[in-house]
Coordinates of C-alpha atoms and ligand atoms in Angstrom, one line a residue:
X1270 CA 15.2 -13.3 -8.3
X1271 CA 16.2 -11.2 -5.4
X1272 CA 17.4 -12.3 -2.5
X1273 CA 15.0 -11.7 0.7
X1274 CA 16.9 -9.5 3.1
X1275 CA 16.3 -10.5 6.7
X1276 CA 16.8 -8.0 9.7
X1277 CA 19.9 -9.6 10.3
X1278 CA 21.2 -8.5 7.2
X1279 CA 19.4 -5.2 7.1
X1280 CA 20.9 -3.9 10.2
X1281 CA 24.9 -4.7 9.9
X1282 CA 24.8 -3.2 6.0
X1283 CA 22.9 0.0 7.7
X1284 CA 25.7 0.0 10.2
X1285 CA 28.5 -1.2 7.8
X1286 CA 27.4 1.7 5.1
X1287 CA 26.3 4.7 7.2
X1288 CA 28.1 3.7 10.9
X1289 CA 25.2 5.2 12.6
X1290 CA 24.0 1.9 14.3
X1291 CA 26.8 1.5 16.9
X1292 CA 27.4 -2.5 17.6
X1293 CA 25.3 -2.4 20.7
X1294 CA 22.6 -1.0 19.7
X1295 CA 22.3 -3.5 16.6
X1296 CA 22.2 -6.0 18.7
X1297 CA 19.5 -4.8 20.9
X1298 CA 17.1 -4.3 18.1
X1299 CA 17.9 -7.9 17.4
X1300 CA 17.8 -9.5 20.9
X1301 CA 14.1 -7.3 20.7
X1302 CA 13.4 -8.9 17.5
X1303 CA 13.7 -12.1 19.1
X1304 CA 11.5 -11.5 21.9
X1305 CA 8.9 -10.4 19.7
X1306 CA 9.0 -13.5 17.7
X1307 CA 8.5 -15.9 20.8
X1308 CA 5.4 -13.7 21.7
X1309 CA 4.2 -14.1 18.4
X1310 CA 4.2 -17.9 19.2
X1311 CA 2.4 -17.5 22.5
X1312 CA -0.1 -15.3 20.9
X1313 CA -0.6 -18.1 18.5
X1314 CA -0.9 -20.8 20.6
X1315 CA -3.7 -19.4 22.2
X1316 CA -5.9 -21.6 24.3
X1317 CA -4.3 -24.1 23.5
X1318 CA -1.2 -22.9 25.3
X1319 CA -2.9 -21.6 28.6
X1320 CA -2.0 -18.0 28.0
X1321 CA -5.7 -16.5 27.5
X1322 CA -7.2 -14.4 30.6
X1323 CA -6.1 -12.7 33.7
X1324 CA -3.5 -13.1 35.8
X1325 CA -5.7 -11.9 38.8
X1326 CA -3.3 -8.6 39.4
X1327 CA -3.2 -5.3 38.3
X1328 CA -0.5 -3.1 37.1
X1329 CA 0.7 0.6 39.0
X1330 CA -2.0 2.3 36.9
X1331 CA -4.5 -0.4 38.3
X1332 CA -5.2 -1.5 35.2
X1333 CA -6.3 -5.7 35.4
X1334 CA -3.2 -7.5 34.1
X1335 CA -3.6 -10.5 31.6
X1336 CA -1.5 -13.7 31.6
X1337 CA -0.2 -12.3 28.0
X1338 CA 1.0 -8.8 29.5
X1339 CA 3.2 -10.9 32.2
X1340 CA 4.3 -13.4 29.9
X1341 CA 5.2 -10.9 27.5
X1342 CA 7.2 -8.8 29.9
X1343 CA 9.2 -11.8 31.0
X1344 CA 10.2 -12.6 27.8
X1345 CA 11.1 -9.2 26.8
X1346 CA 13.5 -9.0 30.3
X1347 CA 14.7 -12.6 30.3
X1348 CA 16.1 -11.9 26.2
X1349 CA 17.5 -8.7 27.2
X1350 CA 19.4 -8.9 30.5
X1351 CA 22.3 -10.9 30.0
X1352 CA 23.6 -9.7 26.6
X1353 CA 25.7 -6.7 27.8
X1354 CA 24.0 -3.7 25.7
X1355 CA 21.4 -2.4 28.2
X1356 CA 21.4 -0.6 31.5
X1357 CA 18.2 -0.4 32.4
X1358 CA 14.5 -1.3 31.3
X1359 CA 11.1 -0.3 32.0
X1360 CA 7.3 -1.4 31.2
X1361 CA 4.1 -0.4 31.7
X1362 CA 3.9 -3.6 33.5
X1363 CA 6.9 -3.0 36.3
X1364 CA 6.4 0.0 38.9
X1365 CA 9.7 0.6 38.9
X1366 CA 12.7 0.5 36.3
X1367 CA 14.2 -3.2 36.2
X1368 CA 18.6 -2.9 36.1
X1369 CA 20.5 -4.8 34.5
X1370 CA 21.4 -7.5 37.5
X1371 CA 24.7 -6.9 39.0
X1372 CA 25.8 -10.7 37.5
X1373 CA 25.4 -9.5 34.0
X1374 CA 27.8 -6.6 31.8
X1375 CA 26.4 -3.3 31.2
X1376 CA 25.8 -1.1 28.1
X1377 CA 24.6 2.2 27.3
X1378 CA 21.0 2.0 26.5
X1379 CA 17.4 2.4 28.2
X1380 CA 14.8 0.0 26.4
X1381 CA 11.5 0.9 27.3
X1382 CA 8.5 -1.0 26.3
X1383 CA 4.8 -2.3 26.3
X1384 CA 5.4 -5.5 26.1
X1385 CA 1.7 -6.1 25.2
X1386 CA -0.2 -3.6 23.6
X1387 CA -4.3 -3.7 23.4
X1388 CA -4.6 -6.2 26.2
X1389 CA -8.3 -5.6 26.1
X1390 CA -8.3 -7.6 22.4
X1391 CA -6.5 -10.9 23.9
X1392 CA -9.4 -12.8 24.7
X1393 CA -10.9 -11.9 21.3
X1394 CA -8.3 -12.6 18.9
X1395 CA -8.2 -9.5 17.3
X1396 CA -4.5 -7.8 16.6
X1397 CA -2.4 -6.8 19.7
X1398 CA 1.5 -5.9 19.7
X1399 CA 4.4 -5.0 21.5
X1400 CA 5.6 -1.3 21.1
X1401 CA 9.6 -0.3 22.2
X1402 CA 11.8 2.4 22.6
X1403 CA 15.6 2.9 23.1
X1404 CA 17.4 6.0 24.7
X1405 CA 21.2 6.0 25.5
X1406 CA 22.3 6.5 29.3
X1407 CA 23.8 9.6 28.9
X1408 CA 26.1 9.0 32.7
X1409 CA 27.4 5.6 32.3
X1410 CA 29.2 3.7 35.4
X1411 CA 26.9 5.0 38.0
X1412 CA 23.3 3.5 39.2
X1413 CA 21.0 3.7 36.7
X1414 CA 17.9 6.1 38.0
X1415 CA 13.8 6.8 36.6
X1416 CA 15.5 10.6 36.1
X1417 CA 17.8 8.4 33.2
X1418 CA 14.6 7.5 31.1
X1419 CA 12.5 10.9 31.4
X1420 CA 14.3 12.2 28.4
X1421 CA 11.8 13.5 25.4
X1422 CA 10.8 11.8 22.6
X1423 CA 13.3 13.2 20.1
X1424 CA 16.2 11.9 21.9
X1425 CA 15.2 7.9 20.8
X1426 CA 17.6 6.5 19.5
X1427 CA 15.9 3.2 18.1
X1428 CA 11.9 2.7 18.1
X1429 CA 9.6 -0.2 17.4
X1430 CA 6.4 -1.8 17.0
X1431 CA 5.7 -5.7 16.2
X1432 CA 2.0 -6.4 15.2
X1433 CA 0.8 -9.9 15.8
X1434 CA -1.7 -10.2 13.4
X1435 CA -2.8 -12.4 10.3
X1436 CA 0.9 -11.8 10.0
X1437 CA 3.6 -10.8 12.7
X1438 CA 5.0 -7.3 11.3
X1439 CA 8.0 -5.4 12.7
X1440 CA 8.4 -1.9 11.9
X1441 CA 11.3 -0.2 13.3
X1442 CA 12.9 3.3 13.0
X1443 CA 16.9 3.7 13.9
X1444 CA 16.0 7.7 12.6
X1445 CA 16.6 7.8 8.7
X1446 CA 12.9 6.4 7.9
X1447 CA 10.7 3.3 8.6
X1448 CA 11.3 -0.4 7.4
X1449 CA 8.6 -3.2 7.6
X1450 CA 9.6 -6.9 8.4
X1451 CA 7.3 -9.9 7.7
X1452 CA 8.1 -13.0 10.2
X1453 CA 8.6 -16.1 8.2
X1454 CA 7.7 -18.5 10.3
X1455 CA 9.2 -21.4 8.0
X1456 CA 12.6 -19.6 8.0
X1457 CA 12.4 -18.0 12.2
X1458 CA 13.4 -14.5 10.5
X1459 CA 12.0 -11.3 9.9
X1460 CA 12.3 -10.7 6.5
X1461 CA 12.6 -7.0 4.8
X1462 CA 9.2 -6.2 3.1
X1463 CA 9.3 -2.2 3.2
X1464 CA 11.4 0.5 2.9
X1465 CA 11.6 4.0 3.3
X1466 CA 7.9 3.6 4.1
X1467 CA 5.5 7.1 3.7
X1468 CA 2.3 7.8 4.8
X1469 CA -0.1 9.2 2.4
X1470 CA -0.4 12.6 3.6
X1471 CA -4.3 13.1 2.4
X1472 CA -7.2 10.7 3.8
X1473 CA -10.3 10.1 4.7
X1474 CA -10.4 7.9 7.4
X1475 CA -10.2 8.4 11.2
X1476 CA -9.8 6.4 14.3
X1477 CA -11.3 7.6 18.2
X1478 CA -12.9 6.0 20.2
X1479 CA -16.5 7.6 19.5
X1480 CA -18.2 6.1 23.0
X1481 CA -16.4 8.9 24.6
X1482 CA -17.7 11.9 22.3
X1483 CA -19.8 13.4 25.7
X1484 CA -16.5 13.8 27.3
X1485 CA -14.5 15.6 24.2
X1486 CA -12.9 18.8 24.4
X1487 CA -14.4 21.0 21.5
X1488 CA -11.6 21.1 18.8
X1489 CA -11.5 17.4 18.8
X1490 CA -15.7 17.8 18.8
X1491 CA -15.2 20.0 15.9
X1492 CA -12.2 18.2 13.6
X1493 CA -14.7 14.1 14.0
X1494 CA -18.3 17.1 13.1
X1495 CA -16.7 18.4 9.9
X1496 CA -16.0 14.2 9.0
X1497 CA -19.3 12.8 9.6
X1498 CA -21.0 15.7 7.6
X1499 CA -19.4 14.3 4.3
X1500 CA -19.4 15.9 1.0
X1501 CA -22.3 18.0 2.3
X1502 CA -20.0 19.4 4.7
X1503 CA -17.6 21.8 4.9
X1504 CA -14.3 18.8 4.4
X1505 CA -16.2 18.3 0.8
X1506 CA -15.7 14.5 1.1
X1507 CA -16.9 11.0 3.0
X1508 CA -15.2 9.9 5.4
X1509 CA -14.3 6.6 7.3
X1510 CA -13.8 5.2 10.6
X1511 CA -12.2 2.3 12.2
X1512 CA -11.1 1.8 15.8
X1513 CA -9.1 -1.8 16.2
X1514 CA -8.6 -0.4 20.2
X1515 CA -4.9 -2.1 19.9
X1516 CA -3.1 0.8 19.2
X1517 CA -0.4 -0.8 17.2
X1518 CA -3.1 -2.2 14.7
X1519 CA -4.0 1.2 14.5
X1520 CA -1.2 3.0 13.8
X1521 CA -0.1 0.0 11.4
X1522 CA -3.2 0.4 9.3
X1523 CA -2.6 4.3 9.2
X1524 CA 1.6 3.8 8.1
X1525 CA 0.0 1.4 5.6
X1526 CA -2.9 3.3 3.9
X1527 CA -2.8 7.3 6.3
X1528 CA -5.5 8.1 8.4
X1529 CA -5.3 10.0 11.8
X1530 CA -5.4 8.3 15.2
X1531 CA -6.6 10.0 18.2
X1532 CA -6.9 9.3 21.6
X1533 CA -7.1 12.9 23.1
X1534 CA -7.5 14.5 26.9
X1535 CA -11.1 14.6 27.2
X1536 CA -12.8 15.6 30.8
X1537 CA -13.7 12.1 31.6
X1538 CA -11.3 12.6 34.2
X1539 CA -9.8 16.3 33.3
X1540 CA -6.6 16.1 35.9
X1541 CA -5.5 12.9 33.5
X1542 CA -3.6 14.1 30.7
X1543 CA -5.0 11.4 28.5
X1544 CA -5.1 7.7 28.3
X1545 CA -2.0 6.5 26.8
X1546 CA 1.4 6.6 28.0
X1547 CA 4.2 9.1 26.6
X1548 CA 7.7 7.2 27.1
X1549 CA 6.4 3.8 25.6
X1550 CA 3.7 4.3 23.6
X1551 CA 2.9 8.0 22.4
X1552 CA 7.4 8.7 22.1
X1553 CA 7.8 5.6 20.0
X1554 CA 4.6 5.3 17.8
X1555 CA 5.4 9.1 17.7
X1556 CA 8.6 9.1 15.9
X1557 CA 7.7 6.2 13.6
X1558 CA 4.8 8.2 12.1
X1559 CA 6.9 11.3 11.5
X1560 CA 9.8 9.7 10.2
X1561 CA 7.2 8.4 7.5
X1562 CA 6.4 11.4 6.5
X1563 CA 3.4 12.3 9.4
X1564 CA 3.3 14.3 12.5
X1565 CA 2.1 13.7 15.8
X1566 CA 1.1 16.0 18.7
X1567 CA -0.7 16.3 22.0
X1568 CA -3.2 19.1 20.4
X1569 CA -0.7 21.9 21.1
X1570 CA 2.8 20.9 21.4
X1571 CA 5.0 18.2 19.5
X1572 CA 4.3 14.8 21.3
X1573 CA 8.1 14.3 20.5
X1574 CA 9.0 17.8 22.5
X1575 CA 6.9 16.8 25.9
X1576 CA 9.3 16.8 28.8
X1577 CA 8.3 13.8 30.8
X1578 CA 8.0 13.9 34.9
X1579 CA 7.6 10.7 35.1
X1580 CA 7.9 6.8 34.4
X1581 CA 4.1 6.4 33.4
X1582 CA 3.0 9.4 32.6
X1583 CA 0.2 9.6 30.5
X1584 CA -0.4 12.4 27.2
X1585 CA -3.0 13.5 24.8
X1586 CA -2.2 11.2 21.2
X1587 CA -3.1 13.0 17.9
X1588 CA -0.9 11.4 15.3
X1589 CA -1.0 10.3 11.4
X1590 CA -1.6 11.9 7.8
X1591 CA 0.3 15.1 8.5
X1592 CA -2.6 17.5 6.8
X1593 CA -5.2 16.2 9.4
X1594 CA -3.3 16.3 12.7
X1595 CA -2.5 20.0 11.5
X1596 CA -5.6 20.6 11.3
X1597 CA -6.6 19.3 14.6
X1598 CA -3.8 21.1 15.9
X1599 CA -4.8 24.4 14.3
X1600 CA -8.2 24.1 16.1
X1601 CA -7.1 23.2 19.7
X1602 CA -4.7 26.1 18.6
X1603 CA -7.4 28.4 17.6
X1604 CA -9.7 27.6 20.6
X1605 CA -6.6 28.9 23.0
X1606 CA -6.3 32.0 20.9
X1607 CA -2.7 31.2 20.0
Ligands
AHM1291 P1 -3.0 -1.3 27.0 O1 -1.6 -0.9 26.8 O2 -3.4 -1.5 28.4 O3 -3.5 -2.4 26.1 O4 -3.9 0.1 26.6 C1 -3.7 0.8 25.5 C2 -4.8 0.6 24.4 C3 -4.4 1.1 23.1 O5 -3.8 0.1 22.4 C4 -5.7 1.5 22.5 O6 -5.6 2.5 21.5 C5 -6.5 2.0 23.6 O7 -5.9 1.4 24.8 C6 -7.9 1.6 23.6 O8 -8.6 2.1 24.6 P2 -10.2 2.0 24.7 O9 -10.5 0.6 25.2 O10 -10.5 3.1 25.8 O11 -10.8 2.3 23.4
MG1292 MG1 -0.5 -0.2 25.5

């Protein structure tokens, strides 16, 4: 029998055989690692371990924070700060970007994360996550500044999700494809239980939130019409839809089986480029999907290629089974004459 491979492992043979994961960086996917695995025990716990509900606040995007969104974000800084490979951090939970404290040695990496993703599906016991994503300081001995982290998504040099689900899954991209790691909770490891992972590029199943349809712009009105018609309609086959509303579970259901995931600009609020945020959510779930094999863009342009203004910006999310999102993109292409 073959011998599991835990992330441990997995990461110093990647950097012992190709050298592309400097030292530092190895261990920040580690330190992250373990993070992840002591909010997978507080998500456990539960009730029982006083984490449920809010924690009577709100975030800069006044959104109502949970006790799990602050917990998680402490236990993400506390595990990172001290351990010499990071300069800098930032959360959709912090205003500002968080230094490294003068007390502690510095390294050359940004980690940006949402430390707890789908907040809305705490209470309820449904999946949630944390999502990350790492970008080198490019002017190191100096202050660390927002203008550091607004780099586009294709300059990531690490990116992750961990799903805490009926299990707790890790998928992480260092830029040569996606690997899947299982928690083993008897062992405390993440164990390796996929690799070189690939989205099915054909499906027929699609995630939006369909309460917002009124508000659509028409290509994305168009794309979810020629689905529900079927095999009467012009797509010649049924389709299916699910909508966890934790991203993560989303997007983890789509790397395991395709489907497309949207959560477009609609005119809800038209001056709002969309709900979800670019540098910690769209960059990273971004590059996961296409380094499986998908593609990912805003409608018109390359979510990976948007230029970011600022910390929390938010962007149009069209990601998944490559054919559909270029089909998506083809319409809101077509409807701008390009
Ligand atoms: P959060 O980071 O505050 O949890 O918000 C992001 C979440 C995504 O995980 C999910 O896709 C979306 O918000 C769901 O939004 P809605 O409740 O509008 O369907
Ligand atoms: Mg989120």
């Amino acid at each position: 029998m073959t011998q599991p491979v835990s992330l441990t492992r997995y990461l110093v043979e990647k950097q012992r055989a190709q050298g592309h994961i400097p030292g530092q960086l190895r261990l920040l996917i580690e330190v992250v690692a373990r993070a992840c695995k002591t909010i997978s025990h507080s998500v456990n716990k539960g009730a029982l371990g006083g984490v449920l509900g809010s924690a009577g606040s709100e975030n800069v995007q006044g959104e109502v924070q949970k006790k799990l969104d602050l917990i998680a974000n402490e236990v993400l800084i506390d595990a990172n700060e001290w351990g010499g490979h990071l300069a800098a951090m930032a959360s959709e939970e912090m205003d500002t970007i968080h230094a490294v404290p003068n007390r502690y040695p510095k390294g050359e990496y940004l980690l940006l994360f949402d430390p707890l993703d789908g907040s809305s599906n705490i209470d309820v016991n449904v999946s949630i996550g944390t999502i990350f994503s790492v970008l080198r300081m490019h002017d190191e001995g100096r202050a660390v500044r927002e203008a550091d982290f607004l780099q586009p998504g294709r300059c990531q040099v690490a990116a992750g999700y961990c799903v805490y689900g009926p299990q707790t899954t890790l998928v992480l991209t260092v830029g040569d494809g996606v690997a899947m790691f299982t928690l083993d909770r008897e062992q405390g490891s993440f164990v390796l239980t996929g690799d070189g992972v690939r989205i099915p590029q054909e499906t027929q199943e699609f995630a939006i939130n369909m309460s917002n349809m009124r508000h659509w712009d028409a290509p994305v009105r168009r794309y979810i019409d020629e689905c529900l018609q079927g095999k009467q309609g012009p797509r010649g086959k049924d389709f299916n839809m699910r909508w966890v509303a934790s991203m993560v579970a989303d997007v983890h259901r789509i790397i395991t089986r395709g489907g497309i995931f949207m959560y477009p600009w609609d005119k809800r609020d038209p001056a709002k480029p969309g709900k979800l945020r670019l540098l910690y959510e769209a960059n990273p779930m971004s590059w996961i999907i296409e380094q499986a094999g998908g593609s990912a863009t805003t409608g018109r342009q390359r979510i990976l290629d948007v230029p970011p203004q600022n910390l929390h910006e938010r962007v149009s999310v069209i990601l998944g089974s490559k054919n559909e999102v270029e089909r998506v993109t083809r319409y809101h292409l077509e409807q701008a004459g390009q």
